[in-house]
Short mmCIF file of C-alpha atoms in Angstrom, two decimals:
data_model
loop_
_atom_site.label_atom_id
_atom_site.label_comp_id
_atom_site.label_asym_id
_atom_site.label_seq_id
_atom_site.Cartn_x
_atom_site.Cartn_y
_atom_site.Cartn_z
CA UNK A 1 50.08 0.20 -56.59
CA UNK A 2 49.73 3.62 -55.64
CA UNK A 3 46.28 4.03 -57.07
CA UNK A 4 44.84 1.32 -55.07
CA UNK A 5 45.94 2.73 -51.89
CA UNK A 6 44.43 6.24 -52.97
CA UNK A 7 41.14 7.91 -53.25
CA UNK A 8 39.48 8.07 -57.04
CA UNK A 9 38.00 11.28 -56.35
CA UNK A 10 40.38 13.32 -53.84
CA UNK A 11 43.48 11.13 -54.76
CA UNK A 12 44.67 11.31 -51.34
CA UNK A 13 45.87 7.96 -49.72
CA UNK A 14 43.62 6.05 -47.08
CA UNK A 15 43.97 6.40 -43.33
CA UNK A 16 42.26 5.28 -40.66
CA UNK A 17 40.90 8.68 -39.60
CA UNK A 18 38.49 11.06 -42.43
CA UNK A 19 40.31 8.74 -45.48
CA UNK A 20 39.10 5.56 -44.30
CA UNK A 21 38.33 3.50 -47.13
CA UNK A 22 34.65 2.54 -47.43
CA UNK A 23 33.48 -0.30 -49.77
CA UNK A 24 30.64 0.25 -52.16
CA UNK A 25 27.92 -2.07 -53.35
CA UNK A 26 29.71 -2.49 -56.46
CA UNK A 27 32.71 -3.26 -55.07
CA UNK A 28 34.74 0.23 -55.41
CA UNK A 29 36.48 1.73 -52.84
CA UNK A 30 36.01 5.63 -52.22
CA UNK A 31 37.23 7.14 -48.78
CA UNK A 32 34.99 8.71 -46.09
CA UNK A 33 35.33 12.11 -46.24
CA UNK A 34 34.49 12.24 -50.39
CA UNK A 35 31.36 9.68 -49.71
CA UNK A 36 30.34 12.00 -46.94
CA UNK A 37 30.05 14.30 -49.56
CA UNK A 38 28.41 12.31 -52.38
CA UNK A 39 25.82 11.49 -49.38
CA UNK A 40 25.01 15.17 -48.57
CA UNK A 41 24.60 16.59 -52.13
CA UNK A 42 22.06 13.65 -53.55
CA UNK A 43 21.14 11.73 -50.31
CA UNK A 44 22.48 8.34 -51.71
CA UNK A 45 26.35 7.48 -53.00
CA UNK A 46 26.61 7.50 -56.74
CA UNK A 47 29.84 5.65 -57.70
CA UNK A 48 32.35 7.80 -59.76
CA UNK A 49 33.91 4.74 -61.74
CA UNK A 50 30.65 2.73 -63.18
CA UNK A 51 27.91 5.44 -61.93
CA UNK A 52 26.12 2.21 -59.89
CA UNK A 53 24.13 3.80 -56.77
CA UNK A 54 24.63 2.60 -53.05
CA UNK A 55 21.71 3.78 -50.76
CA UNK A 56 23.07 2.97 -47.40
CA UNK A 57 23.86 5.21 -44.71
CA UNK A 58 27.83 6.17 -44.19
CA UNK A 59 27.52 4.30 -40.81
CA UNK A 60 26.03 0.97 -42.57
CA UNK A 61 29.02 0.94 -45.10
CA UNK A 62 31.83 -0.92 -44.14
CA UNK A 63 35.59 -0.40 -44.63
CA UNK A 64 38.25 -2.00 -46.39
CA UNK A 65 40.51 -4.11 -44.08
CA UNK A 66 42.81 -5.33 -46.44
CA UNK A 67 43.73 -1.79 -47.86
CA UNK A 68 44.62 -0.82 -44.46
CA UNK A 69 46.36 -3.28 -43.72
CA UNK A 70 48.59 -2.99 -46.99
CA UNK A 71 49.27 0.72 -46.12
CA UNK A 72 50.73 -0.38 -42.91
CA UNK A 73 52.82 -2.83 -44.52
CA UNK A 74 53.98 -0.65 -47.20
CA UNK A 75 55.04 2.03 -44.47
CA UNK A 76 56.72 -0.56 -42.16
CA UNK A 77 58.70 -1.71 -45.46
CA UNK A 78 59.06 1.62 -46.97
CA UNK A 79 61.18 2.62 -43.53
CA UNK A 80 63.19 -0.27 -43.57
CA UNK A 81 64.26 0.19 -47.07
CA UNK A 82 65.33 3.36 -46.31
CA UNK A 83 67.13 2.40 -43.48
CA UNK A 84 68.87 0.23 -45.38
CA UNK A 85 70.04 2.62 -47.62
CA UNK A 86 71.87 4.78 -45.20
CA UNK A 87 75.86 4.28 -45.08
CA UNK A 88 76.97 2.24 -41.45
CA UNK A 89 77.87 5.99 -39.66
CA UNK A 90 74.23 7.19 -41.46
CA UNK A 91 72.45 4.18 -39.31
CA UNK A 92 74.51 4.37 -36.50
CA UNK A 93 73.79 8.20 -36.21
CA UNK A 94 69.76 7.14 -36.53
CA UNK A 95 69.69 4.96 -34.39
CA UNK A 96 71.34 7.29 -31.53
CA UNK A 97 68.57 9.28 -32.58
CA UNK A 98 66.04 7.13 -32.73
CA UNK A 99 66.89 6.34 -28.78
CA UNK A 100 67.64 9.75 -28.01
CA UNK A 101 64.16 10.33 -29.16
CA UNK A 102 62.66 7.19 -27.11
CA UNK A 103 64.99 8.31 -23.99
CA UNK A 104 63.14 11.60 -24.08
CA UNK A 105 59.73 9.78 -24.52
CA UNK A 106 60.69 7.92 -21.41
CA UNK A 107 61.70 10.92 -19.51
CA UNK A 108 58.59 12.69 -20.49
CA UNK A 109 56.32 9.54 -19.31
CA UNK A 110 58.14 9.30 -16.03
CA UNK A 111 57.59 12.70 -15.18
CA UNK A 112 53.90 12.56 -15.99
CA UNK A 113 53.69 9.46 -14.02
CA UNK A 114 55.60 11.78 -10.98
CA UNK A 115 53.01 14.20 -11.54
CA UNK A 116 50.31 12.30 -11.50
CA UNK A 117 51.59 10.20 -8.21
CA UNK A 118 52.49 13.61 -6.50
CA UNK A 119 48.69 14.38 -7.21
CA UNK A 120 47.20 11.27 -6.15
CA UNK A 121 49.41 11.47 -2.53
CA UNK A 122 48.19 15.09 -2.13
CA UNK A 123 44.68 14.42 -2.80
CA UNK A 124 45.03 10.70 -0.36
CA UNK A 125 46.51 13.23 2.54
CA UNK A 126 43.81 15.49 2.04
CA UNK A 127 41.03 12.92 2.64
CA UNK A 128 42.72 11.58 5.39
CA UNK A 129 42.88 14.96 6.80
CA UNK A 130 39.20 15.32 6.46
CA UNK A 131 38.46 11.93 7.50
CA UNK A 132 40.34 12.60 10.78
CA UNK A 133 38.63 16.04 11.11
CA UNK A 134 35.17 14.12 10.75
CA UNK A 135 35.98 11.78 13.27
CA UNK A 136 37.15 14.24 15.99
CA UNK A 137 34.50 16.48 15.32
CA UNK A 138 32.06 13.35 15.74
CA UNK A 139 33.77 12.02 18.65
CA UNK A 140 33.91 15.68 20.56
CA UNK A 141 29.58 15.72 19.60
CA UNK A 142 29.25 12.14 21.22
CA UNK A 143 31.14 13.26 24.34
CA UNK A 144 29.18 16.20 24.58
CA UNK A 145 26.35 14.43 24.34
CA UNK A 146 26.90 12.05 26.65
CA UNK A 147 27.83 14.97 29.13
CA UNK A 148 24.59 16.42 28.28
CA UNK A 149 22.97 13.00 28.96
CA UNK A 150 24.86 12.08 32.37
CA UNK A 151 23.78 15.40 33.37
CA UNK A 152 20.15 15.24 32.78
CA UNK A 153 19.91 11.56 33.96
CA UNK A 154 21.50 13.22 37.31
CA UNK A 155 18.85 16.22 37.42
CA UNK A 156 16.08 13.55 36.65
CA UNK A 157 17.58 11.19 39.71
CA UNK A 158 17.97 14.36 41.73
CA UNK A 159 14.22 15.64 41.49
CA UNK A 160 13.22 11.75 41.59
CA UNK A 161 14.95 11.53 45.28
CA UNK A 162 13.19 14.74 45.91
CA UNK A 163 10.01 13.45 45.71
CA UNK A 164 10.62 10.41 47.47
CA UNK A 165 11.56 12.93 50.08
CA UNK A 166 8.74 14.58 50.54
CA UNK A 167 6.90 11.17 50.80
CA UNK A 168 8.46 10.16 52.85
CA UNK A 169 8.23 13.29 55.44
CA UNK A 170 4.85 13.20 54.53
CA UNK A 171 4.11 9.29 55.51
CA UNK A 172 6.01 10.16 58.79
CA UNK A 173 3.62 13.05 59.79
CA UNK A 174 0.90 10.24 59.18
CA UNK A 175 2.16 7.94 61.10
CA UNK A 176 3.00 10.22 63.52
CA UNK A 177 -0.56 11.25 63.79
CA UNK A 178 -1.78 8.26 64.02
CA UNK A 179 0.49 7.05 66.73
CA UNK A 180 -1.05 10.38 68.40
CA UNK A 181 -4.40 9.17 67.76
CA UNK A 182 -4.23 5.85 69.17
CA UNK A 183 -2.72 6.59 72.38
CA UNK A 184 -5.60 9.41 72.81
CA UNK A 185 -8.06 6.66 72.00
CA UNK A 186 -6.47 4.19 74.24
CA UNK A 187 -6.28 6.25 77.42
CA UNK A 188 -10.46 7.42 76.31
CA UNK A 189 -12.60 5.40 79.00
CA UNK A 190 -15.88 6.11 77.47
CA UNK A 191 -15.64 3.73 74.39
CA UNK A 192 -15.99 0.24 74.56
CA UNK A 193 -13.85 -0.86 72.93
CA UNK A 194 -10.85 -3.61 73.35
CA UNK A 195 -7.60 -2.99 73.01
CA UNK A 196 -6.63 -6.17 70.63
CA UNK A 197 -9.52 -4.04 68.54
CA UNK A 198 -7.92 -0.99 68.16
CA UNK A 199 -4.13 -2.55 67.76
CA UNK A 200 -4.26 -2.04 63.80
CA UNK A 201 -4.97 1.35 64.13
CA UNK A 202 -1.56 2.12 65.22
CA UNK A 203 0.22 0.37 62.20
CA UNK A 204 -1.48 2.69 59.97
CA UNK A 205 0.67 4.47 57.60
CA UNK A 206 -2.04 6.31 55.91
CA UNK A 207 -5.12 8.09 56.65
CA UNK A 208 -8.61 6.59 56.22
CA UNK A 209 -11.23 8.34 54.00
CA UNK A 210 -12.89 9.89 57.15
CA UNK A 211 -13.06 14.27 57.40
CA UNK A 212 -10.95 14.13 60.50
CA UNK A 213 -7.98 16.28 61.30
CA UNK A 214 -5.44 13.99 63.62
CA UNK A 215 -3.63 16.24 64.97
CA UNK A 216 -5.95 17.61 67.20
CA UNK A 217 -8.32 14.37 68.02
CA UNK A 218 -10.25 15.07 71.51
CA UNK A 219 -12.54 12.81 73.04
CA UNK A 220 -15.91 13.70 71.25
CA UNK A 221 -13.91 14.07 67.59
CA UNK A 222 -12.17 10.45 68.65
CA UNK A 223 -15.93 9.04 69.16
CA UNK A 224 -16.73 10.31 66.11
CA UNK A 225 -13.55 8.62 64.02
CA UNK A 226 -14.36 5.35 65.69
CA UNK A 227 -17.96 5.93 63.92
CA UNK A 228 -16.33 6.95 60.69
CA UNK A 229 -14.47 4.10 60.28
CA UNK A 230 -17.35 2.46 59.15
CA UNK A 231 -16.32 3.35 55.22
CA UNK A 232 -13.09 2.20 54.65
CA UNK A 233 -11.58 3.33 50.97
CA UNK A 234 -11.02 0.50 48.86
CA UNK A 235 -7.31 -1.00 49.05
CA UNK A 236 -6.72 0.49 52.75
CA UNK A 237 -8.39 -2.19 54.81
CA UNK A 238 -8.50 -2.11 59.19
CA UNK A 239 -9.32 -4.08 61.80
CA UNK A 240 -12.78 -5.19 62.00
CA UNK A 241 -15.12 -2.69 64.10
CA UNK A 242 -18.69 -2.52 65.53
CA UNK A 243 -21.21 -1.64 62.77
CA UNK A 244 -23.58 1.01 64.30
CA UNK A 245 -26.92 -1.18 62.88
CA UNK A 246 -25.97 -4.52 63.13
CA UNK A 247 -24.37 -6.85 65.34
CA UNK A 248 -21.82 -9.70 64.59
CA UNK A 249 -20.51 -8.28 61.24
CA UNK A 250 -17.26 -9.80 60.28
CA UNK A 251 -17.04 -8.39 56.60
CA UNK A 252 -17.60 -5.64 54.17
CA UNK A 253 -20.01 -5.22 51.60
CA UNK A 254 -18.99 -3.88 48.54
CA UNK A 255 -21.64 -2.32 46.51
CA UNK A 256 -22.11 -1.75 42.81
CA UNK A 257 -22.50 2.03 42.64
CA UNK A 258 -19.38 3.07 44.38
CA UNK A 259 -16.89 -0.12 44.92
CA UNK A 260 -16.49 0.95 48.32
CA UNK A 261 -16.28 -1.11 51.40
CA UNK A 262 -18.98 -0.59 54.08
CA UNK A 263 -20.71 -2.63 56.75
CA UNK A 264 -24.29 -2.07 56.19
CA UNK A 265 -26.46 -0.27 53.84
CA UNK A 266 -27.93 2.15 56.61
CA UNK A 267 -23.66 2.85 56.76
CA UNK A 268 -23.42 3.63 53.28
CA UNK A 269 -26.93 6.11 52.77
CA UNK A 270 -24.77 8.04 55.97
CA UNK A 271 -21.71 8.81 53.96
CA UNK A 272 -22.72 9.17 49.73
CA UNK A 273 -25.11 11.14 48.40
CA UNK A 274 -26.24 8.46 45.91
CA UNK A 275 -28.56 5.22 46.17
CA UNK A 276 -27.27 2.16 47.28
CA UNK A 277 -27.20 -0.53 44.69
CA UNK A 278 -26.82 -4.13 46.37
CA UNK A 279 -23.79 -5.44 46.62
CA UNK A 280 -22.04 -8.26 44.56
CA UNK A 281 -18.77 -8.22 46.06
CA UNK A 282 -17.63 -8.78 50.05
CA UNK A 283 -14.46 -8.46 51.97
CA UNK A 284 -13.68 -10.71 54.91
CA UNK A 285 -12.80 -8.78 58.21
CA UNK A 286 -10.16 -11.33 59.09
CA UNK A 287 -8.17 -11.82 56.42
CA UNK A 288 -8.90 -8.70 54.45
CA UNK A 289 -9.52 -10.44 51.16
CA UNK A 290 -11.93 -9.56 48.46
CA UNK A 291 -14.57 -12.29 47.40
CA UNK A 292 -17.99 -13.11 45.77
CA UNK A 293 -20.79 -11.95 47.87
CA UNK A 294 -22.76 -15.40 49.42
CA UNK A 295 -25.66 -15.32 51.77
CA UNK A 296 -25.35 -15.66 55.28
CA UNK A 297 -23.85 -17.71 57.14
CA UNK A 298 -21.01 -18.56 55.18
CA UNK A 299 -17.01 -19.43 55.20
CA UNK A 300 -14.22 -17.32 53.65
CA UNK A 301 -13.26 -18.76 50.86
CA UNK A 302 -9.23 -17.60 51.86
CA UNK A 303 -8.93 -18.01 55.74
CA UNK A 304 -12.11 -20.24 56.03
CA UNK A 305 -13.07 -18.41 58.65
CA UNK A 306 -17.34 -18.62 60.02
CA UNK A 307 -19.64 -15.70 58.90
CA UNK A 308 -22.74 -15.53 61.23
CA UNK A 309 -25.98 -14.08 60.54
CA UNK A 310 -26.06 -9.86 61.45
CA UNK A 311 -28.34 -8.93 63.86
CA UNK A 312 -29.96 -5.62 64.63
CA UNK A 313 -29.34 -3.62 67.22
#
């Protein structure tokens, strides 16, 4: 029995680590370690009982369950027949030792387990530590932040108000000036001129695209605004006005090369430098609406109101 359960060549018995049986072609059984060696020395296994060759790699040959599986049972029955052997006191002394020895086994897994627990909580507090760190140190950057943010949104607002300001102050001294302007004009008896004309001037907030400096209007640089008002820039539309060339014009021509409004040609060539192109484009005096240029007479196509025929002067 015993030689079946041992190696032919080493005669040591099989295991299941560097003894493990290994099952040749022809059916012999030599352990690993020994047919490691055969392997090495002649690159193939040459069987030491009938000489027959195997040439399969150690990992392709397969082991011998059943020879295991003996060895096992042979141990198992080996230690109960020699713990049946032993005298009542004999047993009852191995078996206080046999649980003295599992107590101890017990004691030594608990205390690993303690270990490893104690380990695991330290290493759970420390993450929590450095979770909470992360999170106050991101919380104290969004607050700062936002600080940082409140305060340039309140700089930004601050200059923005500024501005306003100024634009205002500066649409006051306009109007002011204009205020100034219109009561020169109005108490002026050399122009004639009604007063029901000259009424929008006074609701000006802006000035007109005229060289004129307001604040110090007199009665020959008044003459000459009343003149100037002939180009009006485009978006900053007045009361209709007397056109120095024509008579009866109740609307401004808009011409191609400059888009800006004017009564007449001859008004134009006065104030640009460049040649007039002819107009596409007209703006009704009335109702201060852009519109297709038509040929006289006409209506306005937004207040309906009659365009005569210009006349010369």
């Amino acid at each position: 029995m015993e030689a079946i359960l041992e190696c032919p060549v080493c005669v040591e018995q099989y295991d299941r680590s560097s003894h493990l049986p290994l099952v040749l072609l022809c059916g012999h059984t030599l352990c690993k370690k020994c047919a490691t060696n055969l392997h090495k020395t002649t690159g193939k296994i040459t069987c030491p009982l009938d000489r027959k060759y195997d040439n399969r790699q150690i990992q392709q040959i397969s082991h011998s369950f059943h020879i295991l599986e003996l060895i096992e049972k042979l141990a198992d029955m080996s230690q109960t027949l020699k713990y049946l052997k032993l005298s009542p006191s004999e047993r009852l002394t191995a078996m206080r030792k046999q649980a003295e020895e599992n107590l101890e086994k017990c004691r030594s897994h608990i205390g690993l387990a303690n270990t490893k627990i104690t380990e695991i909580s330290e290493k759970k507090q420390k993450i929590l530590t450095e979770i909470s760190t992360s999170f106050n140190m991101l919380k104290e950057a969004l607050e700062e932040r936002q600080s940082i943010l409140e305060k340039e949104i309140i700089n930004k607002a601050n200059e923005e108000i500024e501005k306003f300001e100024e634009i205002r102050d500066e649409a006051q001294e306009l109007y002011d000036a204009s205020n100034i302007a219109f009561e020169h004009l109005m108490g002026s008896n050399e122009l004639d001129l009604d007063k029901e004309d000259l009424k929008p001037i006074a609701q000006l907030t802006e000035l007109p695209a005229v060289e004129i400096n307001w604040k110090y209007v007199i009665d020959e640089a008044a003459e000459n605004f009343i003149k100037n008002l002939g180009r009006v820039g485009k978006w900053s539309i007045i009361a209709p006005i007397e056109c120095d060339n024509y008579k009866n014009v109740t609307y401004w021509m808009v011409p191609s090369c400059c888009s800006q409004y004017y009564c007449c040609n001859k008004c134009h060539d006065r104030k640009e430098t460049h040649q007039w192109v002819y107009a596409n484009r007209m703006v009704c005096m009335y109702c201060e609406k852009e519109q297709d240029y038509r040929k006289l007479p006409n209506h306005c196509e937004y207040c309906n109101q009659h365009h005569k025929g210009v006349v010369s002067k």
